[in-house]
Short mmCIF file of C-alpha atoms in Angstrom, two decimals:
data_model
loop_
_atom_site.label_atom_id
_atom_site.label_comp_id
_atom_site.label_asym_id
_atom_site.label_seq_id
_atom_site.Cartn_x
_atom_site.Cartn_y
_atom_site.Cartn_z
CA MET A 1 0.12 29.07 6.29
CA ILE A 2 2.45 30.51 3.58
CA VAL A 3 5.83 28.66 3.51
CA ASP A 4 7.40 29.98 0.59
CA CYS A 5 6.58 32.73 -1.68
CA ALA A 6 9.22 34.06 -4.33
CA ILE A 7 9.50 34.79 -7.81
CA TYR A 8 11.69 33.29 -10.42
CA ARG A 9 13.02 35.10 -13.27
CA ASP A 10 14.67 33.33 -16.02
CA GLY A 11 15.46 30.07 -13.82
CA ARG A 12 16.35 32.43 -11.24
CA ARG A 13 14.92 32.75 -7.41
CA THR A 14 14.45 36.52 -6.54
CA GLU A 15 12.40 37.71 -3.30
CA GLY A 16 8.71 39.13 -4.45
CA PRO A 17 7.13 42.03 -3.12
CA ALA A 18 5.05 41.33 -0.07
CA ASP A 19 1.83 42.15 -1.54
CA PHE A 20 0.75 39.07 -4.32
CA SER A 21 -1.29 41.51 -6.88
CA ASP A 22 1.68 43.31 -7.04
CA ALA A 23 4.45 40.42 -7.26
CA LEU A 24 1.99 38.57 -10.11
CA ASP A 25 1.65 42.28 -12.07
CA GLU A 26 5.54 42.25 -11.96
CA ALA A 27 5.79 38.55 -13.16
CA ARG A 28 3.55 38.99 -15.84
CA ALA A 29 4.74 42.11 -17.41
CA GLU A 30 8.31 40.77 -17.22
CA GLY A 31 7.35 37.87 -19.64
CA HIS A 32 9.74 35.35 -18.70
CA SER A 33 8.94 35.52 -14.65
CA PHE A 34 6.37 33.72 -13.00
CA LEU A 35 5.47 33.84 -8.94
CA TRP A 36 5.47 30.29 -6.87
CA ILE A 37 3.61 30.64 -3.91
CA GLY A 38 3.47 27.62 -1.11
CA LEU A 39 1.20 27.22 1.54
CA HIS A 40 0.60 24.29 3.99
CA GLU A 41 -2.94 23.39 5.40
CA PRO A 42 -4.33 26.49 4.97
CA THR A 43 -7.56 27.95 6.51
CA GLU A 44 -10.43 29.56 4.70
CA LYS A 45 -9.40 33.19 5.91
CA GLU A 46 -5.69 32.18 4.81
CA PHE A 47 -6.86 30.94 1.28
CA GLU A 48 -9.18 33.89 0.71
CA LEU A 49 -6.33 36.42 -0.20
CA VAL A 50 -4.48 33.42 -2.73
CA THR A 51 -8.08 33.21 -4.23
CA SER A 52 -9.24 36.51 -4.66
CA GLU A 53 -5.50 37.97 -6.51
CA PHE A 54 -5.22 34.96 -8.39
CA GLY A 55 -8.60 34.07 -9.52
CA LEU A 56 -8.83 30.62 -8.73
CA HIS A 57 -11.94 28.89 -9.43
CA PRO A 58 -14.44 28.37 -5.88
CA LEU A 59 -14.79 24.42 -6.72
CA ALA A 60 -11.03 24.04 -6.68
CA VAL A 61 -10.36 26.32 -3.57
CA GLU A 62 -13.21 24.16 -2.02
CA ASP A 63 -11.39 21.15 -3.00
CA ALA A 64 -7.93 22.47 -1.65
CA LEU A 65 -9.35 23.62 1.98
CA LYS A 66 -11.10 20.02 2.60
CA ALA A 67 -8.63 18.05 0.42
CA HIS A 68 -9.32 13.91 1.04
CA GLN A 69 -9.27 14.20 -3.16
CA ARG A 70 -8.36 11.48 -5.34
CA PRO A 71 -5.85 12.38 -7.98
CA LYS A 72 -7.20 14.60 -10.69
CA LEU A 73 -6.66 17.12 -13.52
CA GLU A 74 -9.07 19.74 -13.69
CA VAL A 75 -9.08 22.43 -16.62
CA TYR A 76 -11.13 25.98 -15.40
CA GLU A 77 -11.03 29.48 -17.37
CA ASP A 78 -7.95 30.80 -15.84
CA SER A 79 -6.35 27.76 -13.88
CA LEU A 80 -5.26 24.19 -14.27
CA PHE A 81 -5.94 22.66 -10.91
CA VAL A 82 -3.89 19.22 -10.36
CA VAL A 83 -4.17 16.87 -7.08
CA LEU A 84 -1.36 14.58 -6.34
CA LYS A 85 -0.85 12.05 -3.49
CA PRO A 86 2.82 11.52 -2.09
CA VAL A 87 3.37 8.16 -0.20
CA THR A 88 5.31 7.15 2.49
CA TYR A 89 5.95 3.72 3.98
CA ASP A 90 6.94 3.19 7.57
CA ASP A 91 8.83 0.00 7.24
CA ASP A 92 8.76 -0.28 11.17
CA ALA A 93 5.01 -0.42 11.29
CA ASP A 94 4.41 -1.73 8.21
CA THR A 95 1.89 0.98 6.95
CA VAL A 96 1.47 3.07 4.12
CA THR A 97 0.68 6.71 4.98
CA THR A 98 -0.60 9.30 2.19
CA SER A 99 -0.60 12.90 1.86
CA GLU A 100 -2.06 15.24 -0.36
CA LEU A 101 -0.57 17.99 -2.79
CA MET A 102 -2.69 20.59 -4.87
CA LEU A 103 -1.16 22.65 -7.55
CA PHE A 104 -2.63 25.55 -9.20
CA LEU A 105 -1.18 26.93 -12.39
CA GLY A 106 -2.27 29.98 -14.93
CA ASP A 107 -0.56 32.72 -15.69
CA SER A 108 2.92 33.42 -14.58
CA PHE A 109 2.01 31.65 -11.01
CA VAL A 110 1.87 28.50 -9.62
CA VAL A 111 0.17 27.83 -6.24
CA THR A 112 1.16 25.06 -3.88
CA VAL A 113 -1.29 23.50 -1.33
CA ARG A 114 0.20 21.08 1.22
CA HIS A 115 -1.94 18.59 3.53
CA GLY A 116 0.07 16.04 5.64
CA GLU A 117 3.79 15.34 5.93
CA GLY A 118 5.03 13.20 3.45
CA SER A 119 5.03 15.67 0.54
CA PRO A 120 8.52 15.85 -0.96
CA LEU A 121 7.68 20.23 -2.15
CA ALA A 122 10.85 21.32 0.08
CA GLU A 123 13.27 19.23 -2.03
CA VAL A 124 11.84 19.82 -5.19
CA ARG A 125 12.24 23.11 -4.81
CA HIS A 126 15.33 22.99 -3.50
CA ARG A 127 16.33 20.97 -6.29
CA LEU A 128 14.60 23.16 -9.09
CA GLU A 129 16.51 25.96 -8.11
CA GLN A 130 19.79 24.42 -8.73
CA GLU A 131 18.63 23.65 -12.41
CA PRO A 132 17.91 27.48 -13.47
CA GLU A 133 17.61 25.78 -17.23
CA VAL A 134 14.32 23.48 -16.08
CA LEU A 135 12.83 26.75 -14.64
CA ARG A 136 13.18 28.80 -17.54
CA HIS A 137 9.80 26.83 -18.41
CA GLY A 138 7.74 28.95 -16.56
CA PRO A 139 4.78 26.82 -13.87
CA ALA A 140 4.67 23.57 -16.09
CA ALA A 141 8.17 22.87 -15.16
CA VAL A 142 7.07 23.00 -11.42
CA LEU A 143 4.83 20.52 -11.90
CA TYR A 144 6.37 18.45 -14.16
CA ALA A 145 9.32 18.15 -11.44
CA VAL A 146 6.95 17.74 -8.63
CA SER A 147 4.63 15.03 -10.03
CA ASP A 148 8.24 13.35 -11.08
CA ALA A 149 9.42 13.61 -7.36
CA ILE A 150 6.19 11.72 -6.51
CA VAL A 151 6.14 8.94 -8.67
CA ASP A 152 9.21 8.29 -8.14
CA GLN A 153 8.69 8.46 -4.29
CA TYR A 154 6.28 5.58 -5.74
CA ILE A 155 8.90 3.57 -6.96
CA ASP A 156 10.60 3.36 -4.03
CA VAL A 157 8.11 2.73 -1.36
CA ALA A 158 7.21 -0.03 -4.10
CA THR A 159 10.51 -1.73 -3.91
CA GLU A 160 10.49 -1.70 -0.37
CA LEU A 161 7.01 -3.27 -0.34
CA GLN A 162 8.40 -5.92 -2.49
CA ALA A 163 11.69 -6.13 0.17
CA ASP A 164 8.78 -7.08 3.04
CA LEU A 165 6.42 -9.12 0.88
CA GLU A 166 9.46 -11.45 0.21
CA GLU A 167 9.75 -11.65 3.91
CA LEU A 168 6.09 -12.11 4.58
CA GLU A 169 6.03 -14.75 1.87
CA THR A 170 9.25 -16.73 3.38
CA GLU A 171 7.13 -16.56 6.73
CA VAL A 172 4.16 -17.78 5.63
CA PHE A 173 5.90 -21.17 3.68
CA ALA A 174 7.82 -22.25 6.72
CA PRO A 175 5.94 -24.65 9.07
CA VAL A 176 2.59 -23.98 10.24
CA GLY A 177 2.80 -23.39 13.73
CA LYS A 178 1.13 -21.54 16.52
CA ASP A 179 1.57 -18.21 14.71
CA SER A 180 -0.53 -19.22 11.77
CA LYS A 181 -3.42 -17.01 12.56
CA ASN A 182 -1.15 -13.92 13.65
CA THR A 183 0.37 -14.46 9.61
CA ALA A 184 -3.08 -14.31 8.44
CA SER A 185 -3.90 -11.17 9.88
CA ARG A 186 -0.11 -9.66 9.00
CA ILE A 187 -1.52 -10.73 5.04
CA TYR A 188 -4.59 -9.11 5.37
CA ALA A 189 -3.00 -5.79 7.07
CA PHE A 190 -0.17 -6.10 4.22
CA LYS A 191 -3.41 -6.19 1.31
CA ARG A 192 -4.50 -3.10 3.37
CA GLN A 193 -1.87 -0.82 2.69
CA VAL A 194 -1.55 -2.40 -1.07
CA MET A 195 -4.89 -0.90 -1.74
CA GLU A 196 -3.80 2.21 -0.14
CA PHE A 197 -1.20 2.67 -2.17
CA ARG A 198 -3.15 2.06 -4.96
CA ARG A 199 -5.98 4.82 -4.00
CA ALA A 200 -3.01 6.96 -4.82
CA SER A 201 -0.83 5.76 -7.78
CA GLY A 202 -3.90 4.27 -10.26
CA PRO A 203 -6.09 7.26 -10.53
CA LEU A 204 -2.92 9.74 -11.71
CA THR A 205 -2.35 7.62 -14.51
CA GLU A 206 -5.43 9.53 -16.64
CA PRO A 207 -4.30 12.83 -15.50
CA MET A 208 -0.73 11.82 -16.82
CA ALA A 209 -1.72 11.04 -20.02
CA ARG A 210 -3.83 14.12 -20.19
CA LEU A 211 -0.80 15.95 -19.44
CA THR A 212 1.50 14.54 -22.55
CA GLY A 213 -1.09 15.39 -25.07
CA ALA A 214 -2.41 18.71 -26.34
CA GLY A 215 -5.42 20.95 -25.08
CA VAL A 216 -4.09 21.67 -21.61
CA PRO A 217 -3.75 24.57 -20.99
CA PHE A 218 -0.54 26.27 -19.27
CA VAL A 219 1.46 23.57 -20.25
CA PRO A 220 3.36 24.43 -23.73
CA GLU A 221 4.13 21.92 -25.82
CA PRO A 222 8.04 21.38 -25.52
CA SER A 223 7.13 20.29 -21.84
CA ARG A 224 4.96 17.26 -23.45
CA PRO A 225 7.83 15.01 -23.61
CA PHE A 226 8.98 15.41 -20.38
CA PHE A 227 5.58 14.92 -18.81
CA ARG A 228 5.65 11.16 -21.40
CA ASP A 229 8.65 10.39 -18.58
CA VAL A 230 6.75 10.70 -15.83
CA SER A 231 3.84 8.53 -17.26
CA ASP A 232 6.37 5.60 -18.45
CA HIS A 233 7.39 5.83 -14.52
CA LEU A 234 3.63 6.01 -13.12
CA THR A 235 3.35 3.06 -15.45
CA ARG A 236 5.85 1.10 -13.89
CA ALA A 237 4.78 1.79 -10.40
CA ASN A 238 1.48 0.79 -10.88
CA GLU A 239 2.40 -2.66 -12.46
CA TYR A 240 4.57 -2.81 -9.33
CA VAL A 241 1.49 -2.59 -7.34
CA ASP A 242 -0.08 -5.11 -9.48
CA GLY A 243 2.01 -7.04 -9.34
CA LEU A 244 2.25 -7.10 -5.46
CA ASP A 245 -1.57 -7.32 -4.92
CA ARG A 246 -1.93 -10.37 -7.31
CA LEU A 247 1.38 -12.37 -5.34
CA LEU A 248 -0.27 -10.96 -1.99
CA THR A 249 -3.75 -12.90 -3.03
CA ASP A 250 -1.50 -15.91 -4.36
CA ILE A 251 0.31 -16.01 -1.06
CA LEU A 252 -3.31 -15.58 1.48
CA SER A 253 -4.46 -18.61 -0.64
CA ALA A 254 -0.99 -20.90 -0.48
CA HIS A 255 -1.63 -19.99 3.52
CA LEU A 256 -5.15 -20.69 4.03
CA ALA A 257 -4.69 -24.13 2.32
CA GLN A 258 -1.35 -24.77 4.35
CA VAL A 259 -3.48 -24.42 7.01
CA GLY A 260 -6.05 -26.66 6.12
CA VAL A 261 -3.69 -29.00 4.86
CA GLN A 262 -2.41 -29.23 8.86
CA GLN A 263 -5.82 -29.18 10.22
CA ASN A 264 -6.31 -32.49 7.88
CA ASP A 265 -3.11 -34.16 9.59
CA ASP A 266 -4.40 -33.12 13.17
CA MET A 267 -7.40 -34.39 12.31
CA ARG A 268 -6.08 -37.87 11.24
CA LYS A 269 -3.47 -37.90 14.56
CA ILE A 270 -6.64 -37.56 16.30
CA SER A 271 -8.53 -40.13 14.72
CA ALA A 272 -5.42 -42.47 15.04
CA TRP A 273 -5.15 -41.90 18.80
CA ALA A 274 -8.99 -42.83 19.39
CA ALA A 275 -8.77 -45.45 16.92
CA MET A 276 -6.06 -47.43 19.13
CA ALA A 277 -8.04 -46.02 22.65
CA ALA A 278 -11.44 -47.46 21.37
CA VAL A 279 -10.00 -51.52 21.25
CA PRO A 280 -9.03 -51.97 24.76
CA THR A 281 -12.03 -50.01 25.78
CA MET A 282 -14.15 -52.33 24.01
CA ILE A 283 -12.50 -55.42 25.09
CA ALA A 284 -12.67 -54.50 29.08
CA GLY A 285 -16.50 -53.50 28.18
CA ILE A 286 -17.01 -56.31 27.47
CA TYR A 287 -15.32 -58.46 30.28
CA GLY A 288 -16.88 -55.72 32.45
CA MET A 289 -20.31 -56.80 32.03
CA ASN A 290 -20.60 -59.45 34.98
CA PHE A 291 -22.24 -62.29 33.39
CA HIS A 292 -21.53 -65.40 35.10
CA ASP A 293 -21.49 -67.70 32.05
CA MET A 294 -18.78 -65.71 30.25
CA PRO A 295 -15.99 -67.67 28.57
CA GLU A 296 -12.90 -67.64 30.34
CA LEU A 297 -14.51 -65.50 33.00
CA ARG A 298 -12.97 -67.97 35.57
CA GLN A 299 -10.08 -69.15 34.13
CA PRO A 300 -6.74 -68.03 35.96
CA TRP A 301 -5.05 -67.04 32.05
CA GLY A 302 -8.38 -64.78 31.12
CA TYR A 303 -7.09 -61.57 32.92
CA PRO A 304 -3.65 -61.60 31.39
CA ALA A 305 -4.72 -63.33 27.96
CA ALA A 306 -7.40 -59.72 27.79
CA VAL A 307 -4.51 -57.53 28.63
CA VAL A 308 -2.31 -59.01 25.69
CA LEU A 309 -5.08 -58.97 23.24
CA MET A 310 -5.40 -55.71 23.87
CA ALA A 311 -2.06 -54.71 24.09
CA GLY A 312 -1.24 -56.50 20.80
CA LEU A 313 -4.42 -54.66 18.93
CA VAL A 314 -3.18 -51.10 19.86
CA PHE A 315 0.54 -52.21 18.99
CA TRP A 316 -0.63 -53.33 15.45
CA LEU A 317 -3.13 -50.37 14.45
CA HIS A 318 -0.07 -48.08 15.76
CA ARG A 319 2.08 -49.81 13.14
CA TYR A 320 -0.92 -49.41 10.82
CA PHE A 321 -1.61 -45.94 11.16
CA LYS A 322 2.00 -45.30 11.15
CA ARG A 323 2.78 -47.17 7.69
CA ARG A 324 -0.23 -45.05 6.51
CA GLY A 325 1.59 -41.63 7.49
CA TRP A 326 -1.54 -40.65 9.95
CA LEU A 327 0.95 -40.64 12.70
#
């Protein structure tokens, strides 16, 4: 559905005609104005009117309707099509959620199509309307402001992930307990969230690099330094994500090594107790063979001597394993 529609004249918002065609003709005739239409999860029928009035390319329209696109920049004859993926992080559930935001830029118009609930588009529009000097740059100003807000969102989410990762790191290097299996599951789950984040931020590098150079229509030369600033922030966000991914791999390896060491220590303890149990079992087995001609069998001190021998050997083995660190 159409969320918002307005003409921006010299950086100031004015309500445009209800008919898209009249509004677009009016904006183009004035020269310093442009039309901004915002849609949220439009159906094919709802989008047909916008497509016909603005001459949008059918391939871009298909991508905008179906969503599930990777971040990209595509240049068509009469418009520029950009796909961005905002991200949000639920600290309670430890989940990264991505949504999608598509922008069509053309001669005196911007059409934004939003899928999901994580887009900062409403905040961006409100902030831009407080900065008419930015809106005077036309549709490219909208693309810059939206891109900048989404990339700043990446940095905020990366910072939250870093804080949670430090907590997870503290938990991993704590003494291994009954919840060690749950810790491994948390590491894997965290790694999946970082991977989801990378799918949103990583592919955006190439489109931002193109916007900083020449040859992209509907992006005037004075706008390129602003996109270079967004590209720098995106590089910083991607470095955050790469660092998180490497650290998670190291934490997982350290956790598995810690579990292996603990298991080896448990096996040594089990082996030590088994060795101590084997000695009295062996002696009792020998004296339980019921031969008549066995030494000490008919001596009154035979039984206590066997018990003392078993206790002494077990005590010696216990001291020996204790000194070796097995117990």
